[in-house]
């Protein structure tokens, strides 16, 4: 059971009162179209006004069950009272001073808390950023700086961000790279998650074109996120660690999506008992405020003053939100993620037995996905997109990922009734599509 009751101002299940989008939402979408970048990717016209726990209300008073958490961000739910209170108290004290040039306690306190929880042998040093891509950008720089090497190995299907370094590691969708070249040189991609791929690295690439002693880092998601919530084969991450050890390569684990309790552990890599050299995180760390962090073994984060810095990273208000988030994760939310994830997967298993259009689920904790399949068992992205729309019209917010997957990454405060509601809506959508 969760230790902190959420104040109920919104209903705890979907409540649709207009056609969708409603009149106010329609007007805002039109205004948006005129002035915001066309590069944003919106699957359906949801215009959010407020949120609470796992529910969000749109500008027309329609209430939705949110299985997206704003792309796996609002770990403690929308507007958790303890997080809101921490933000308000800190905002009234100090909004900004820049941790690059000055000191303030929330940044130190958060670094201390992360350092003792990092799955490293001797604690950690922490560099704070504002986002996932910035965390990965910094990790690439740190790996090159520390090793004096330049090459990097990453994985097909990976998503590490949109800035040049991180984008050069990203290999999720061509549209994310097209027309932006040249990218960072020296990055080699191999297939994700299989021993066959590591055989290829060791037996084909290392002896022929990729001198392992020139590789600074292998960058890997513990569970691949945008690529489809892919869980690697047993032993894959352990073997990667062993390869890194053999050649003095740093193992960087990108936990931007899988971290901060989402899989039932603070970092997903803990499921495999592997100790990386560097972990990057962001998204759920501050429950919705922009914050990222690079955690590194202390003997690795040895760059000199001025070599890496940021104006906003580790902002005091974001750090206060993260301290409150961490406390909530450890006082029930991570355990809830494990329990609710099991319930969700059990329900999705039942649906996959009933409907040949969906695959059995995969994932850990509340990082779960299913694929949508056509009558020949091939990935069906059109069907996936249709289901996202139909679920939206019934008050269920879902996101896609991978080739034709639907991901379930709700706030970690979700309860069993809400899991059942999500499953029931999915059932209704699949039943209608089958007719
Ligand atoms: C695994 C992973 N790394 C990095 C990023 C980039 O994070 P941001 O959008 O905060 O830059 C994402 C975003 O989805 C992600 O899933």
CSV table of N, CA, C and O in Angstrom, one decimal, residues 43-84:
chain,number,residue,atom,x,y,z
A,43,UNK,N,0.5,12.7,-31.1
A,43,UNK,CA,-0.3,11.6,-31.6
A,43,UNK,C,-1.8,11.9,-31.6
A,43,UNK,O,-2.6,11.4,-32.4
A,44,UNK,N,-2.2,12.7,-30.6
A,44,UNK,CA,-3.7,13.0,-30.5
A,44,UNK,C,-3.8,14.4,-29.8
A,44,UNK,O,-2.9,14.8,-29.1
A,45,UNK,N,-4.9,15.1,-30.0
A,45,UNK,CA,-5.0,16.5,-29.6
A,45,UNK,C,-5.4,16.6,-28.1
A,45,UNK,O,-6.5,17.1,-27.8
A,46,UNK,N,-4.5,16.2,-27.2
A,46,UNK,CA,-4.8,16.4,-25.8
A,46,UNK,C,-4.2,17.7,-25.4
A,46,UNK,O,-3.0,18.0,-25.5
A,47,UNK,N,-5.0,18.6,-24.8
A,47,UNK,CA,-4.6,19.9,-24.3
A,47,UNK,C,-4.8,19.9,-22.8
A,47,UNK,O,-5.9,20.0,-22.3
A,48,UNK,N,-3.8,19.7,-22.0
A,48,UNK,CA,-3.9,19.5,-20.6
A,48,UNK,C,-4.0,20.8,-19.8
A,48,UNK,O,-3.3,21.7,-20.1
A,49,UNK,N,-4.9,20.8,-18.8
A,49,UNK,CA,-5.0,22.0,-18.0
A,49,UNK,C,-4.5,21.7,-16.6
A,49,UNK,O,-3.8,22.5,-16.0
A,50,UNK,N,-4.8,20.5,-16.0
A,50,UNK,CA,-4.2,20.2,-14.7
A,50,UNK,C,-4.1,18.7,-14.5
A,50,UNK,O,-4.7,17.9,-15.3
A,51,UNK,N,-3.3,18.3,-13.6
A,51,UNK,CA,-3.1,16.8,-13.3
A,51,UNK,C,-3.1,16.6,-11.9
A,51,UNK,O,-2.7,17.4,-11.0
A,52,UNK,N,-3.4,15.3,-11.5
A,52,UNK,CA,-3.4,14.9,-10.1
A,52,UNK,C,-3.2,13.4,-10.1
A,52,UNK,O,-4.0,12.7,-10.7
A,53,UNK,N,-2.1,12.9,-9.4
A,53,UNK,CA,-1.9,11.5,-9.4
A,53,UNK,C,-1.8,10.9,-10.8
A,53,UNK,O,-0.9,11.4,-11.6
A,54,UNK,N,-2.6,10.0,-11.2
A,54,UNK,CA,-2.6,9.4,-12.5
A,54,UNK,C,-3.6,10.0,-13.5
A,54,UNK,O,-3.8,9.5,-14.6
A,55,UNK,N,-4.3,11.0,-13.0
A,55,UNK,CA,-5.3,11.6,-13.9
A,55,UNK,C,-4.9,13.0,-14.4
A,55,UNK,O,-4.2,13.7,-13.7
A,56,UNK,N,-5.3,13.3,-15.6
A,56,UNK,CA,-5.2,14.6,-16.1
A,56,UNK,C,-6.5,15.1,-16.6
A,56,UNK,O,-7.3,14.3,-17.1
A,57,UNK,N,-6.7,16.4,-16.5
A,57,UNK,CA,-8.0,17.0,-17.0
A,57,UNK,C,-7.6,18.0,-18.1
A,57,UNK,O,-6.6,18.7,-18.0
A,58,UNK,N,-8.4,17.9,-19.2
A,58,UNK,CA,-8.1,18.8,-20.3
A,58,UNK,C,-8.8,20.2,-20.1
A,58,UNK,O,-9.5,20.3,-19.2
A,59,UNK,N,-8.6,21.1,-21.1
A,59,UNK,CA,-9.1,22.4,-20.9
A,59,UNK,C,-10.7,22.5,-21.1
A,59,UNK,O,-11.3,23.5,-20.8
A,60,UNK,N,-11.3,21.3,-21.5
A,60,UNK,CA,-12.7,21.3,-21.6
A,60,UNK,C,-13.4,20.5,-20.5
A,60,UNK,O,-14.6,20.2,-20.5
A,61,UNK,N,-12.6,20.1,-19.5
A,61,UNK,CA,-13.1,19.4,-18.4
A,61,UNK,C,-13.2,17.9,-18.6
A,61,UNK,O,-13.8,17.1,-17.8
A,62,UNK,N,-12.6,17.3,-19.6
A,62,UNK,CA,-12.5,15.9,-19.8
A,62,UNK,C,-11.4,15.3,-19.0
A,62,UNK,O,-10.3,15.9,-18.9
A,63,UNK,N,-11.6,14.2,-18.3
A,63,UNK,CA,-10.6,13.6,-17.4
A,63,UNK,C,-10.1,12.3,-18.0
A,63,UNK,O,-10.9,11.5,-18.5
A,64,UNK,N,-8.8,12.2,-18.0
A,64,UNK,CA,-8.1,11.0,-18.7
A,64,UNK,C,-7.3,10.3,-17.7
A,64,UNK,O,-6.7,10.9,-16.8
A,65,UNK,N,-7.1,9.0,-17.9
A,65,UNK,CA,-6.2,8.1,-17.1
A,65,UNK,C,-4.9,8.2,-17.9
A,65,UNK,O,-4.8,7.8,-19.1
A,66,UNK,N,-3.8,8.6,-17.2
A,66,UNK,CA,-2.6,8.9,-17.9
A,66,UNK,C,-1.6,7.7,-17.7
A,66,UNK,O,-1.0,7.5,-16.7
A,67,UNK,N,-1.4,6.9,-18.8
A,67,UNK,CA,-0.5,5.8,-18.8
A,67,UNK,C,0.8,6.2,-19.5
A,67,UNK,O,1.6,5.4,-19.9
A,68,UNK,N,1.1,7.6,-19.5
A,68,UNK,CA,2.3,8.1,-20.2
A,68,UNK,C,3.2,8.8,-19.2
A,68,UNK,O,4.4,8.9,-19.4
A,69,UNK,N,2.6,9.4,-18.1
A,69,UNK,CA,3.4,10.2,-17.2
A,69,UNK,C,4.2,11.3,-17.9
A,69,UNK,O,5.4,11.6,-17.5
A,70,UNK,N,3.7,11.8,-19.0
A,70,UNK,CA,4.4,12.9,-19.7
A,70,UNK,C,5.7,12.4,-20.2
A,70,UNK,O,6.8,13.0,-20.0
A,71,UNK,N,5.7,11.2,-20.9
A,71,UNK,CA,6.9,10.5,-21.4
A,71,UNK,C,7.7,10.0,-20.2
A,71,UNK,O,8.9,10.4,-20.1
A,72,UNK,N,7.1,9.2,-19.3
A,72,UNK,CA,7.9,8.6,-18.2
A,72,UNK,C,8.6,9.6,-17.3
A,72,UNK,O,9.7,9.4,-16.8
A,73,UNK,N,7.9,10.7,-17.0
A,73,UNK,CA,8.5,11.7,-16.2
A,73,UNK,C,7.9,11.9,-14.8
A,73,UNK,O,8.6,11.8,-13.8
A,74,UNK,N,6.6,12.0,-14.7
A,74,UNK,CA,5.9,12.3,-13.4
A,74,UNK,C,5.9,11.1,-12.5
A,74,UNK,O,4.8,10.5,-12.3
A,75,UNK,N,7.1,10.7,-12.0
A,75,UNK,CA,7.2,9.5,-11.2
A,75,UNK,C,6.2,9.4,-10.1
A,75,UNK,O,5.6,8.4,-9.8
A,76,UNK,N,6.1,10.5,-9.3
A,76,UNK,CA,5.3,10.5,-8.1
A,76,UNK,C,3.9,10.9,-8.4
A,76,UNK,O,3.1,11.2,-7.5
A,77,UNK,N,3.5,10.9,-9.7
A,77,UNK,CA,2.2,11.4,-10.1
A,77,UNK,C,2.2,12.9,-10.3
A,77,UNK,O,3.1,13.6,-10.0
A,78,UNK,N,1.1,13.3,-11.0
A,78,UNK,CA,1.0,14.7,-11.3
A,78,UNK,C,0.7,15.5,-10.0
A,78,UNK,O,-0.2,15.1,-9.2
A,79,UNK,N,1.5,16.5,-9.7
A,79,UNK,CA,1.3,17.4,-8.6
A,79,UNK,C,1.2,16.7,-7.3
A,79,UNK,O,0.3,16.9,-6.5
A,80,UNK,N,2.2,15.8,-7.0
A,80,UNK,CA,2.1,15.2,-5.7
A,80,UNK,C,2.3,16.2,-4.6
A,80,UNK,O,3.2,17.1,-4.7
A,81,UNK,N,1.4,16.2,-3.6
A,81,UNK,CA,1.4,17.3,-2.6
A,81,UNK,C,2.8,17.5,-2.0
A,81,UNK,O,3.2,18.7,-1.7
A,82,UNK,N,3.5,16.4,-1.7
A,82,UNK,CA,4.8,16.6,-1.1
A,82,UNK,C,5.9,17.2,-2.0
A,82,UNK,O,6.7,18.0,-1.6
A,83,UNK,N,5.8,16.9,-3.3
A,83,UNK,CA,6.7,17.5,-4.3
A,83,UNK,C,6.3,18.9,-4.5
A,83,UNK,O,7.2,19.8,-4.5
A,84,UNK,N,5.0,19.2,-4.6
A,84,UNK,CA,4.6,20.6,-4.8
A,84,UNK,C,5.0,21.4,-3.6
A,84,UNK,O,5.5,22.6,-3.7
